[in-house]
Coordinates of C-alpha atoms in Angstrom, one line a residue:
Chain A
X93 CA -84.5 -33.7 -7.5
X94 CA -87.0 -31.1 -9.4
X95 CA -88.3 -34.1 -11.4
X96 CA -88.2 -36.9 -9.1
X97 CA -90.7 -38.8 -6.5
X98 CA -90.7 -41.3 -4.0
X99 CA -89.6 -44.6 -5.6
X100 CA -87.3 -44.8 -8.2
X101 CA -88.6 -44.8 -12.0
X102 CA -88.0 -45.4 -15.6
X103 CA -84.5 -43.3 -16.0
X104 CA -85.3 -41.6 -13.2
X105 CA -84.1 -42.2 -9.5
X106 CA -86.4 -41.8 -5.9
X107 CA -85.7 -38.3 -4.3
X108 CA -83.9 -39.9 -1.5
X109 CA -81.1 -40.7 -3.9
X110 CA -81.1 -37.9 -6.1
X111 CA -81.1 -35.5 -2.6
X112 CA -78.0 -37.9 -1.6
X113 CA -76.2 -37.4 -4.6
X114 CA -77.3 -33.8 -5.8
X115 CA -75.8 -33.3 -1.9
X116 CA -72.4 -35.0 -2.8
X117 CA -72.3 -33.3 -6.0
X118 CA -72.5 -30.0 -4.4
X119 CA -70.3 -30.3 -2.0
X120 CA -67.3 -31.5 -4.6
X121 CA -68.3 -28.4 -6.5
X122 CA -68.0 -26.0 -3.9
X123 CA -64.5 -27.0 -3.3
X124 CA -63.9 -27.2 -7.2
X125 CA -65.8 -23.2 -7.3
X126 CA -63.7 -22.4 -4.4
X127 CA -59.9 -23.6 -6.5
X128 CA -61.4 -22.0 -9.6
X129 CA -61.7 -19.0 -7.9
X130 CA -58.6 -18.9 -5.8
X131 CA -56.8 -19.8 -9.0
X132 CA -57.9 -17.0 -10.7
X133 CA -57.1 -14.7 -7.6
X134 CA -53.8 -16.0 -7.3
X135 CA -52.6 -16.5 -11.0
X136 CA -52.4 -15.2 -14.7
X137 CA -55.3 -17.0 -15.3
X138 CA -57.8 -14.3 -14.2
X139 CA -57.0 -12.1 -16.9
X140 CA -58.5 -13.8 -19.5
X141 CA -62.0 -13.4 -17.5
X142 CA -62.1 -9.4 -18.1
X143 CA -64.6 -8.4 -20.4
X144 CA -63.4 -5.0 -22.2
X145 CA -66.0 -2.6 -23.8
X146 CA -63.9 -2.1 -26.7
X147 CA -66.2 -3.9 -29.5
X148 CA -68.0 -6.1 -26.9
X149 CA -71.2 -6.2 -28.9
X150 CA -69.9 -6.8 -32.8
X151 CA -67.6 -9.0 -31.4
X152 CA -70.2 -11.3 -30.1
X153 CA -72.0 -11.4 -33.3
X154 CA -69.2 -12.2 -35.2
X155 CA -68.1 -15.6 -33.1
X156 CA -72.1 -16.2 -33.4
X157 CA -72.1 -15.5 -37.1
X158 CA -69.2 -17.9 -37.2
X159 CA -70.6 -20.8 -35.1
X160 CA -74.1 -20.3 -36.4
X161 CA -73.2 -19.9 -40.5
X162 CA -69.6 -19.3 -41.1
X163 CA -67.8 -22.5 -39.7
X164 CA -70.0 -24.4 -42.0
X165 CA -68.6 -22.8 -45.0
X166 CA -65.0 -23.4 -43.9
X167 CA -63.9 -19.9 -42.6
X168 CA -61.4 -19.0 -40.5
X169 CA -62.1 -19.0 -36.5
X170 CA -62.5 -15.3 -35.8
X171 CA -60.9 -14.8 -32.3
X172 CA -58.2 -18.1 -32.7
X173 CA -57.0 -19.3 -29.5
X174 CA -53.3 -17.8 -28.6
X175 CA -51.4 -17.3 -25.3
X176 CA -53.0 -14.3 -24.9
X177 CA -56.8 -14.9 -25.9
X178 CA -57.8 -18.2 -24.2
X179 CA -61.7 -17.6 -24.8
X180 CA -63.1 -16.3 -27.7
X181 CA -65.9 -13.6 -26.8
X182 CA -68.7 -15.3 -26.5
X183 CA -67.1 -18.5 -24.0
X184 CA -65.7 -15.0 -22.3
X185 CA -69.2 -13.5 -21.4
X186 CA -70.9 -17.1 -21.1
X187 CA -68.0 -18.6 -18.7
X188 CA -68.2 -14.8 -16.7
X189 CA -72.3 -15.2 -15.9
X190 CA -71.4 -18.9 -15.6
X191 CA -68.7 -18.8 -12.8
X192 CA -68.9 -15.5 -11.1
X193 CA -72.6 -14.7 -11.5
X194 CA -74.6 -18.1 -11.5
X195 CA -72.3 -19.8 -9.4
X196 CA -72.1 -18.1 -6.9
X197 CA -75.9 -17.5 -6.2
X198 CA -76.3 -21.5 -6.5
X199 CA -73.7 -21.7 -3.6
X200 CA -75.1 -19.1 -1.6
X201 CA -78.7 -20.0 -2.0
X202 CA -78.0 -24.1 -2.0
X203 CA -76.1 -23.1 1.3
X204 CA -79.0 -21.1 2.7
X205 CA -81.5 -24.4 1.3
X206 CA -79.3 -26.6 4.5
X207 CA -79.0 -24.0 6.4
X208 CA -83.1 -22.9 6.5
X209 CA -82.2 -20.8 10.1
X210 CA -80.1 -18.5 8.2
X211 CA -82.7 -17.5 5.6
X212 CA -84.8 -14.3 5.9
X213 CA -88.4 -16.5 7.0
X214 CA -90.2 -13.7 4.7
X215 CA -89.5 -11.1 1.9
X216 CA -92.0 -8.7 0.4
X217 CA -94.5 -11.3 2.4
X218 CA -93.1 -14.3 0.4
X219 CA -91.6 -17.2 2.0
X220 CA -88.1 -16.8 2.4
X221 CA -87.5 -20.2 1.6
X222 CA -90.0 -20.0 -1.8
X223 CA -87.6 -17.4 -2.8
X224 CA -84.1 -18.9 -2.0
X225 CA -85.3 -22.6 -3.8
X226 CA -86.2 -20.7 -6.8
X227 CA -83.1 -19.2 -7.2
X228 CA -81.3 -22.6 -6.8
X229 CA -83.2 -24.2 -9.1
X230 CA -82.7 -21.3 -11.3
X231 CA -79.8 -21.1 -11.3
X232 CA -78.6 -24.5 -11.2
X233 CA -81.2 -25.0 -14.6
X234 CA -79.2 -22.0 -16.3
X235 CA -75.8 -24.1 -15.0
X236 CA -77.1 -27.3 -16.7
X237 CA -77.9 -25.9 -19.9
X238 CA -74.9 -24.1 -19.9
X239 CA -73.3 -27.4 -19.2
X240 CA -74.6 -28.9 -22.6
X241 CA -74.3 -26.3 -24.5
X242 CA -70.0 -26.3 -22.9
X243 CA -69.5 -29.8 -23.5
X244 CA -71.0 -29.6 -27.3
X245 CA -68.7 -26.8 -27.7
X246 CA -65.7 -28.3 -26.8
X247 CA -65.8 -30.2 -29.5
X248 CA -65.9 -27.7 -32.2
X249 CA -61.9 -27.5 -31.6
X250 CA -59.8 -29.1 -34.9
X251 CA -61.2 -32.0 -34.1
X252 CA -64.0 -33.4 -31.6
X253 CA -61.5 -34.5 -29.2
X254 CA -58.8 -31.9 -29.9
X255 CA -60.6 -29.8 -26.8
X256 CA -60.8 -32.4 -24.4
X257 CA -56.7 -33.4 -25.5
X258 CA -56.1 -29.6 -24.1
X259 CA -57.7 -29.8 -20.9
X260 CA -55.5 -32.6 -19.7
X261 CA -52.4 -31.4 -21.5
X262 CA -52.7 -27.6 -21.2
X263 CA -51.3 -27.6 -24.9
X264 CA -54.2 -26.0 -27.8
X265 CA -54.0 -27.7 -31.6
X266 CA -54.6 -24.9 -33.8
X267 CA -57.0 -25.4 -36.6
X268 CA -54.5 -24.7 -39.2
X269 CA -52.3 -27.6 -37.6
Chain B
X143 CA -124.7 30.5 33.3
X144 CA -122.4 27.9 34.6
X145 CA -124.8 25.7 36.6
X146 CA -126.3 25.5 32.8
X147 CA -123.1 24.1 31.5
X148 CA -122.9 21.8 34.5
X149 CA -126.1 20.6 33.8
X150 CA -125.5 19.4 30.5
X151 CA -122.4 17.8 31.0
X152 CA -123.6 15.4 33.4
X153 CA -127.0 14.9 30.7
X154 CA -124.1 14.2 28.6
X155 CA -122.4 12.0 30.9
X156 CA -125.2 10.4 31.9
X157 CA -126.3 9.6 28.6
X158 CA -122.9 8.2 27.5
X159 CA -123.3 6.0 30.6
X160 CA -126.6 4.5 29.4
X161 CA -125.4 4.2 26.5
X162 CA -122.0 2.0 27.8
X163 CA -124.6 0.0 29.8
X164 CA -126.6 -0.8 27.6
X165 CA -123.7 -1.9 25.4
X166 CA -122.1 -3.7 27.8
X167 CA -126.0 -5.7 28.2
X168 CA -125.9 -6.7 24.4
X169 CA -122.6 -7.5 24.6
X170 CA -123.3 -9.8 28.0
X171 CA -126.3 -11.3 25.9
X172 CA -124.5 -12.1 23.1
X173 CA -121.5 -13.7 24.7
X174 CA -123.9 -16.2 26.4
X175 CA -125.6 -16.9 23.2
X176 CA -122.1 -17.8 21.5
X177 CA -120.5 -20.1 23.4
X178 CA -118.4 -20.7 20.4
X179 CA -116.4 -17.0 20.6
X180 CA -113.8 -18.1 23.5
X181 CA -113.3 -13.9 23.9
X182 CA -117.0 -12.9 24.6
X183 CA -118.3 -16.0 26.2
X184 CA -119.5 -15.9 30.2
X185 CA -119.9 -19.2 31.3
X186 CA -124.1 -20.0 32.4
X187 CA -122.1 -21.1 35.4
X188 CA -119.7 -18.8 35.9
X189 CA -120.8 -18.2 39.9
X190 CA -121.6 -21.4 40.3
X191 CA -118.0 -22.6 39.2
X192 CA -116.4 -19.7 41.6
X193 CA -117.5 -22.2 44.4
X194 CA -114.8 -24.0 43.2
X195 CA -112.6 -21.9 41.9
X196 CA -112.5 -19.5 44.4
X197 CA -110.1 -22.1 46.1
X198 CA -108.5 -24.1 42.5
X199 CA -108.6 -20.8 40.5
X200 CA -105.1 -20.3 41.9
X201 CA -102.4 -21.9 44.1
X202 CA -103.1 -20.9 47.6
X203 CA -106.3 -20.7 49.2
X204 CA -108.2 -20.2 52.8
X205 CA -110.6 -22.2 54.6
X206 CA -111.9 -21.3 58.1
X207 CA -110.8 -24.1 60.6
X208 CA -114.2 -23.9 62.7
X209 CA -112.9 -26.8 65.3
X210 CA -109.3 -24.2 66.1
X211 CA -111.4 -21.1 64.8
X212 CA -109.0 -19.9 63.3
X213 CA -108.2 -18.9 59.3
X214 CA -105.6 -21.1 57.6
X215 CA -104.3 -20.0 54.6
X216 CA -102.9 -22.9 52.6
X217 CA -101.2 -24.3 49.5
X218 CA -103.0 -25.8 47.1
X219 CA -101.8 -29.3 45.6
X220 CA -100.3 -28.4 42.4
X221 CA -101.9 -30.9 40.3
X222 CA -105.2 -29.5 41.3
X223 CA -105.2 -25.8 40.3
X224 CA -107.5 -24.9 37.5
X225 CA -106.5 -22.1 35.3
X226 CA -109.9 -20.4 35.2
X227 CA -108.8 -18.4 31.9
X228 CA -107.9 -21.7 29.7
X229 CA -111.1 -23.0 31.2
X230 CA -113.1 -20.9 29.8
X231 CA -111.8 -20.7 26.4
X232 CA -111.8 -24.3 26.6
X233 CA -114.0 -26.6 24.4
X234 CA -115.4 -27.5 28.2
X235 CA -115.8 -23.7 28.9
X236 CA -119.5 -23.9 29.1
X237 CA -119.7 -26.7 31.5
X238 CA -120.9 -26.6 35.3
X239 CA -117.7 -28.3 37.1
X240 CA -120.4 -30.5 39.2
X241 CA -121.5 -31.9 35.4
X242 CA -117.9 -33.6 35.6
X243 CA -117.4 -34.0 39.2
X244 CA -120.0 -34.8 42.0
X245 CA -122.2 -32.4 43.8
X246 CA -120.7 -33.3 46.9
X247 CA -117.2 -31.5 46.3
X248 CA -119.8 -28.5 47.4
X249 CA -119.1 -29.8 51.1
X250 CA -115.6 -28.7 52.4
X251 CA -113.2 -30.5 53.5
X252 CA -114.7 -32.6 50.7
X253 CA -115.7 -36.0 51.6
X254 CA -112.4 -38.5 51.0
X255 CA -114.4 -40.8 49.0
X256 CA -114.8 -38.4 46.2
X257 CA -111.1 -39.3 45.8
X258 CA -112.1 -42.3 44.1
X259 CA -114.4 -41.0 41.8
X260 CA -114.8 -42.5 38.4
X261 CA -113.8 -40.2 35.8
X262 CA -115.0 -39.8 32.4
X263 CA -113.7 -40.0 29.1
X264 CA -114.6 -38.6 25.8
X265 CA -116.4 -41.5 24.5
X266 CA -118.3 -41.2 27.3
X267 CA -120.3 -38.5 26.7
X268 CA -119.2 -37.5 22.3
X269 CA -119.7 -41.7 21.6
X270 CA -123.1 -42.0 19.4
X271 CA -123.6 -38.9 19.9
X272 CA -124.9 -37.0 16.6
X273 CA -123.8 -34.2 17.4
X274 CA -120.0 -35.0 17.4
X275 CA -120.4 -37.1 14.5
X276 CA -117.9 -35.5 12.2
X277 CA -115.3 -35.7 14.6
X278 CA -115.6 -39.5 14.7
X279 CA -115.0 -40.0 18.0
X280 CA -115.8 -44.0 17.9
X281 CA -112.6 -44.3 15.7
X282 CA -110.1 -42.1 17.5
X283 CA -111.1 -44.4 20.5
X284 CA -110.8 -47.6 18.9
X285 CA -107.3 -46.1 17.5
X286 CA -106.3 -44.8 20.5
X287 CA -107.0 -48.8 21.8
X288 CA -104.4 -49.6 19.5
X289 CA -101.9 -46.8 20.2
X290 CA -98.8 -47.4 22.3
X291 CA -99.3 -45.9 24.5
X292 CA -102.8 -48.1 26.1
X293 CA -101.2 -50.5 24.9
X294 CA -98.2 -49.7 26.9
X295 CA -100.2 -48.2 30.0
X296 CA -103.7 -49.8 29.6
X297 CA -104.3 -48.8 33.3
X298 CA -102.5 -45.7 33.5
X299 CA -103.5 -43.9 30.3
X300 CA -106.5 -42.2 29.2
X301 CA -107.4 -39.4 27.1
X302 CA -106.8 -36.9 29.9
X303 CA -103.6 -37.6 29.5
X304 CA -103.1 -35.4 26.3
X305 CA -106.3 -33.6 26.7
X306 CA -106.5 -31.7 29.4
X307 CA -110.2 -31.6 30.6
X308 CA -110.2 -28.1 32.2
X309 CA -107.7 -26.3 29.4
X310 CA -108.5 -28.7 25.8
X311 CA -109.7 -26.8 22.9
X312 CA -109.8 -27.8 19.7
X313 CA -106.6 -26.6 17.5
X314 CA -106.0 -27.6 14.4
X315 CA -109.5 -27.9 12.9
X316 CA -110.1 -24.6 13.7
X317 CA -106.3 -23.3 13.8
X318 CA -105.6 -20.3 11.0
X319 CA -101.9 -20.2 12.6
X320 CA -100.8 -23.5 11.5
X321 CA -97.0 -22.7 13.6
X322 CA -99.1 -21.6 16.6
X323 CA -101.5 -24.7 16.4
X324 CA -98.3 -26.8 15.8
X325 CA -96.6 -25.4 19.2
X326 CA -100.0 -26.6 20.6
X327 CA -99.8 -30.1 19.7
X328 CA -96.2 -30.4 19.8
X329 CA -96.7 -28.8 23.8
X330 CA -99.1 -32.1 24.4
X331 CA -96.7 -34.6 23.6
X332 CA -93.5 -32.9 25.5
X333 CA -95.5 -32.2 28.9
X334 CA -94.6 -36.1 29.6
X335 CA -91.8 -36.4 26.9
X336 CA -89.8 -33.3 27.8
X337 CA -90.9 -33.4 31.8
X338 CA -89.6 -36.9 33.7
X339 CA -91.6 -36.2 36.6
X340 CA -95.0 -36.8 34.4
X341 CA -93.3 -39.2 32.4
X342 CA -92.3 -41.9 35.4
X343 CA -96.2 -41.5 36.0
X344 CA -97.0 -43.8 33.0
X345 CA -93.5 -45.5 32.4
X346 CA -90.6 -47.3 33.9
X347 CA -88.2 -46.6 31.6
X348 CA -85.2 -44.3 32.0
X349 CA -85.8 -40.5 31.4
X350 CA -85.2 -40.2 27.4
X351 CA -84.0 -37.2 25.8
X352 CA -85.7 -35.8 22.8
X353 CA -83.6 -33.6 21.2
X354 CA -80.3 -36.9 21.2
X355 CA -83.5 -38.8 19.7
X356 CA -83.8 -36.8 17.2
X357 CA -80.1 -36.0 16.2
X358 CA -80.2 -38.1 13.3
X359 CA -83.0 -35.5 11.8
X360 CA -81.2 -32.7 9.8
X361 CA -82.5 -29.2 10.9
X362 CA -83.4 -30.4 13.7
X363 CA -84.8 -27.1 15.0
X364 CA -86.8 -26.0 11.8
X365 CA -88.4 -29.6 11.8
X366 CA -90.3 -29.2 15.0
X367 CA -91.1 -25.7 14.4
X368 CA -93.3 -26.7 10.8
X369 CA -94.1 -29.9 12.2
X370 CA -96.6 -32.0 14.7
X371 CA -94.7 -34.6 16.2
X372 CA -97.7 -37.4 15.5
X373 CA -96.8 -36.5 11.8
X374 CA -94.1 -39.2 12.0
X375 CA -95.4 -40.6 15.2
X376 CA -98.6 -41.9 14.1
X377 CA -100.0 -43.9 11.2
X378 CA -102.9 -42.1 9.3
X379 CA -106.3 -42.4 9.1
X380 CA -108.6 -40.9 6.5
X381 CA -111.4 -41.1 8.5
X382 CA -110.7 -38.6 11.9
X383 CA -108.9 -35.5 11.7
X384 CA -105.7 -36.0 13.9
X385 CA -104.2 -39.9 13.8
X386 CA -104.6 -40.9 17.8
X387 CA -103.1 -44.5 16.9
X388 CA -99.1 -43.3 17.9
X389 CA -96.9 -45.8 16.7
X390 CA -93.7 -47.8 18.7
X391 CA -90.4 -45.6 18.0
X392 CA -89.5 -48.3 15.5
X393 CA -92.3 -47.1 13.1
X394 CA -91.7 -43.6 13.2
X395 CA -91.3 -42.3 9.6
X396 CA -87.5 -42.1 8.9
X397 CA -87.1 -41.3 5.7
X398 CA -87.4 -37.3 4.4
X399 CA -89.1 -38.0 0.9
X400 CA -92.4 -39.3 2.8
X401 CA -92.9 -35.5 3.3
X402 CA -90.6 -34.2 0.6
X403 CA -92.0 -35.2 -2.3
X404 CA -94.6 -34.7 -4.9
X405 CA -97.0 -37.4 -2.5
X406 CA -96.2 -35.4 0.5
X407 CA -97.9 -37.1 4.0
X408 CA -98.3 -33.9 4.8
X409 CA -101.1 -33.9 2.8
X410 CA -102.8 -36.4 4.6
X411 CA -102.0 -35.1 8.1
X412 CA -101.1 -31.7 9.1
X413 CA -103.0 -29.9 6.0
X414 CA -105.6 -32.6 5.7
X415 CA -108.7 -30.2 5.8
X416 CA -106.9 -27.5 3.5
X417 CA -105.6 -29.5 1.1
X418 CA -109.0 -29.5 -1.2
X419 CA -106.8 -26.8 -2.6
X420 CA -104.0 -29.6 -4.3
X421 CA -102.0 -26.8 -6.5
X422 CA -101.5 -23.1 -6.1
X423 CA -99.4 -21.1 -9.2
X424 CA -98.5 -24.1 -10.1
X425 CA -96.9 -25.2 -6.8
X426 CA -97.2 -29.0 -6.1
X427 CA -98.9 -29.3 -2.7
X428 CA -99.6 -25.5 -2.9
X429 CA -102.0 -25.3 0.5
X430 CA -98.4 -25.9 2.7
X431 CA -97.3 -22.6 0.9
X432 CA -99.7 -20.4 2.9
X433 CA -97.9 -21.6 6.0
X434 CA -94.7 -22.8 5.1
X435 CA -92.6 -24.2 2.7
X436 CA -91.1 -28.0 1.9
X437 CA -88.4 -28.4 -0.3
X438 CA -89.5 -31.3 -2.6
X439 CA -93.4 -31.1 -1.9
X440 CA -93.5 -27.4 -3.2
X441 CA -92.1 -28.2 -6.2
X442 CA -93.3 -25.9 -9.2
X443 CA -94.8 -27.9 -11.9
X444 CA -94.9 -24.7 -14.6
X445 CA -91.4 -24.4 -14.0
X446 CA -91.0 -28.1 -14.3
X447 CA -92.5 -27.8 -17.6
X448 CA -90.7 -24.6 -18.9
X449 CA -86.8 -26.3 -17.6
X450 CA -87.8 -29.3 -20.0
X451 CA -88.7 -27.3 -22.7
X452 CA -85.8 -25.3 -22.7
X453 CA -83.7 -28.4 -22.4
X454 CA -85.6 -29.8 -25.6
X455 CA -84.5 -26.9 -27.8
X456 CA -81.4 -26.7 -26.3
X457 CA -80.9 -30.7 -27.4
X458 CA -82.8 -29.8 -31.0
X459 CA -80.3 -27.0 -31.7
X460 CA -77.5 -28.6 -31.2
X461 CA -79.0 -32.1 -33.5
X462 CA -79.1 -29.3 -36.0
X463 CA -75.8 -28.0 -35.2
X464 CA -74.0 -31.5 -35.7
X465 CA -76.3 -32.0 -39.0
X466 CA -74.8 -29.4 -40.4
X467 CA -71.3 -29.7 -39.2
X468 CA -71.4 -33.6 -40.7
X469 CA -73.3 -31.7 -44.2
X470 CA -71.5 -29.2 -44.7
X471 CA -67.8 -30.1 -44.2

């Protein structure tokens, strides 16, 4: 929608259809946000979304030391995946401003976007609306970044694929396998 | 001692009284000299009018039946009170009524045959005139020709119909409150739309409902608060201001990327004469940003630029990432 026009280009579909679909899409991912969350709520899960302050900053460097240098020399993955560490510290803090920081403002604000009655017509003397579609686009830019960046890491598992074989089966091939 | 002080006080207060008058005089002078400040202005004909008004300024009035001598106080018709306060901010407001209407409606009763009275219309007096030539006024009549509605009512219509001789002014050329001037415009097309009993003047068909129209049009209520009805109504024409040539229902604009989108219509109709002013911080269509805001034609282009930049790098990093991965294994 943010890079679209009328008619339908090279690569690039008319804003009619991209509104139609970016409107499908949200939908589906407002009922997906609303199981993630209620999952988390409801189930072990949630605990693996708490950020301690216990080494919060070293251990960031050292997973990005590790993807950034170390993995190319063949060293060990610092924080290996076990029943009680899902996410190393870096997919910890990512996936935390990711799905309870960015997600919900791209909700509320996408919300507010087709609902215009229910948004505040000024603030600070700016446009209410200026203000809430900025924030959507925003934060759904951050989201698709961080989508890239989430599906390239997934496959930095034992092998490409190995990631994607643990979603489905819920079972994690250790590197040392 | 104090017949002193009583002195001067009414020096003073006679004084301050000159001086009120003799404001009161410039001001008079000047509101007659500037016909264009609706606030100021005192019509030339002002007593004159009163002749008239004195019985249409409101909606009774009395007339002195000489043959029962007595004094009959009376309703008047409705559809013949003048609001004398919308008159004279109108774009008429410095007109004579007999200028419009014949010299006889000075004799009461009025003579029947003025009932028949020809009336004008705007080309009648604005066509080839040089005066009015920026407003174009030979086009907006040969568009209106084409409009539905003469071509619906070719008896019935004319532009009194939408412009109101006695109450007209000019809105959105001179509007600086585009929602204000769009309640205006909007308020011309619902008198007959939104009010059967004007409507059934001109038409035959069944009474229509214009919100059950419109349910097909998502937020409904925000759309005919930012927007002129004739903005999907009507087909554009760079030549006159506001389109008069209104369009059959089946040509109304349907589809919500003619206004959100980079090539907004908007553009060409309700911000025509602002929008020399094509970007504003970067906003696409940035003149619609002093008054409102359209999701799609607003869209930022630095941001636009910044998002695919960031993208780029993200890509390049992670080409270089896979490099090394299939390098350095």
């Amino acid at each position: 929608m943010q890079y679209t026009d009328k008619q339908d280009a090279v690569l690039m579909i008319g804003f009619a259809r991209a509104v139609k679909w970016h409107n499908i899409a949200a939908v589906l991912l407002t009922i997906n946000y609303i199981f993630f969350v209620t999952g988390n709520l409801f189930t072990d899960n949630g605990r693996f979304y708490k950020i301690r302050k216990e080494n919060f900053i070293s251990d960031l460097w050292k997973q990005m030391k590790y993807y950034s240098v170390g993995m190319f020399k063949g060293e060990k993955h610092p924080f290996p995946v076990t029943p009680d560490r899902k996410f190393n510290p870096l997919q910890k803090l990512t996936y935390v401003l990711a799905m309870y920081v960015s997600f919900p403002l791209l909700i509320i604000s996408g919300l507010g976007l087709l609902f215009p009655e229910t948004v505040i017509s000024r603030f600070l003397g700016i446009s209410g609306m200026i203000l809430t579609d900025i924030l959507h686009i925003t934060m759904g830019f951050f989201l698709s970044v961080f989508m890239i960046i989430h599906i390239y890491t997934c496959t930095l598992g034992a092998r490409p694929t190995s990631l994607f074989k643990s979603m489905l089966s819920g079972y994690h091939v250790s590197e040392d396998h | 001692m104090i017949s002193t002080a009583i002195r001067h006080l009414h020096l003073l207060l006679l004084i301050n009284l000159m001086t009120s008058i003799s404001a009161v005089a410039s001001d008079y002078r000047k509101a007659i000299t500037d016909p264009g400040d609706s606030i100021t202005f005192i019509s030339p004909f002002y007593e004159d009018n009163e002749r008239c008004f004195s019985c249409h300024g409101q909606k009774t009035y009395e007339y002195m039946n000489e043959n029962l001598e007595l004094k009959v106080k009376a309703l008047m018709f409705s559809e013949r009170v003048i609001d004398r306060n919308k008159f004279y901010q109108s774009n008429h407001k410095s007109f004579s009524c007999t200028d419009c209407h014949s010299a006889d409606y000075v004799k009461f009763p009025h003579p029947g045959e003025l009932r028949m009275e020809g009336m004008y219309n705007c080309i009648d007096c604005h066509g080839g005139d040089e005066k009015f030539a920026r407003f174009n006024f030979e086009e907006i009549e040969s568009e209106y020709k084409k409009s539905t509605h003469f071509q619906l009512e070719k008896e019935g219509f004319s532009c009194w119909k939408c412009h109101g001789p006695h109450d007209y002014k000019l809105n959105i050329r001179n509007s600086t409150d585009i929602k204000e001037a769009i309640i205006y415009d909007n308020n011309i097309c619902l008198k007959c739309h939104s009010n059967f009993d004007q409507f059934q003047l001109l038409s035959d068909r069944d009474e229509i409902n214009i919100l059950q129209k419109h349910d097909w049009l998502p937020n409904q209520e925000s759309h005919f608060k930012s927007v002129r009805c004739i903005e999907c109504h009507s087909e554009i024409n760079d030549t006159i201001l506001v389109s008069h040539l209104i369009e059959p229902v089946e040509k109304a604009v349907r589809r919500c990327n003619e206004c959100h989108s980079q090539n907004s219509i908007l553009m060409s109709t309700l911000y025509k004469f602002q929008s020399r002013e094509q970007r504003k911080d970067g906003f696409l269509n940035g003149i619609i940003l002093n008054q409102s805001y359209v999701i799609g034609a607003n869209r930022n282009e630095y941001l636009n630029i910044i998002s695919l930049l960031i993208f780029g790098v993200v890509v390049v990093i992670i080409g270089i990432h896979v490099y090394f991965r299939l390098t350095r294994k």
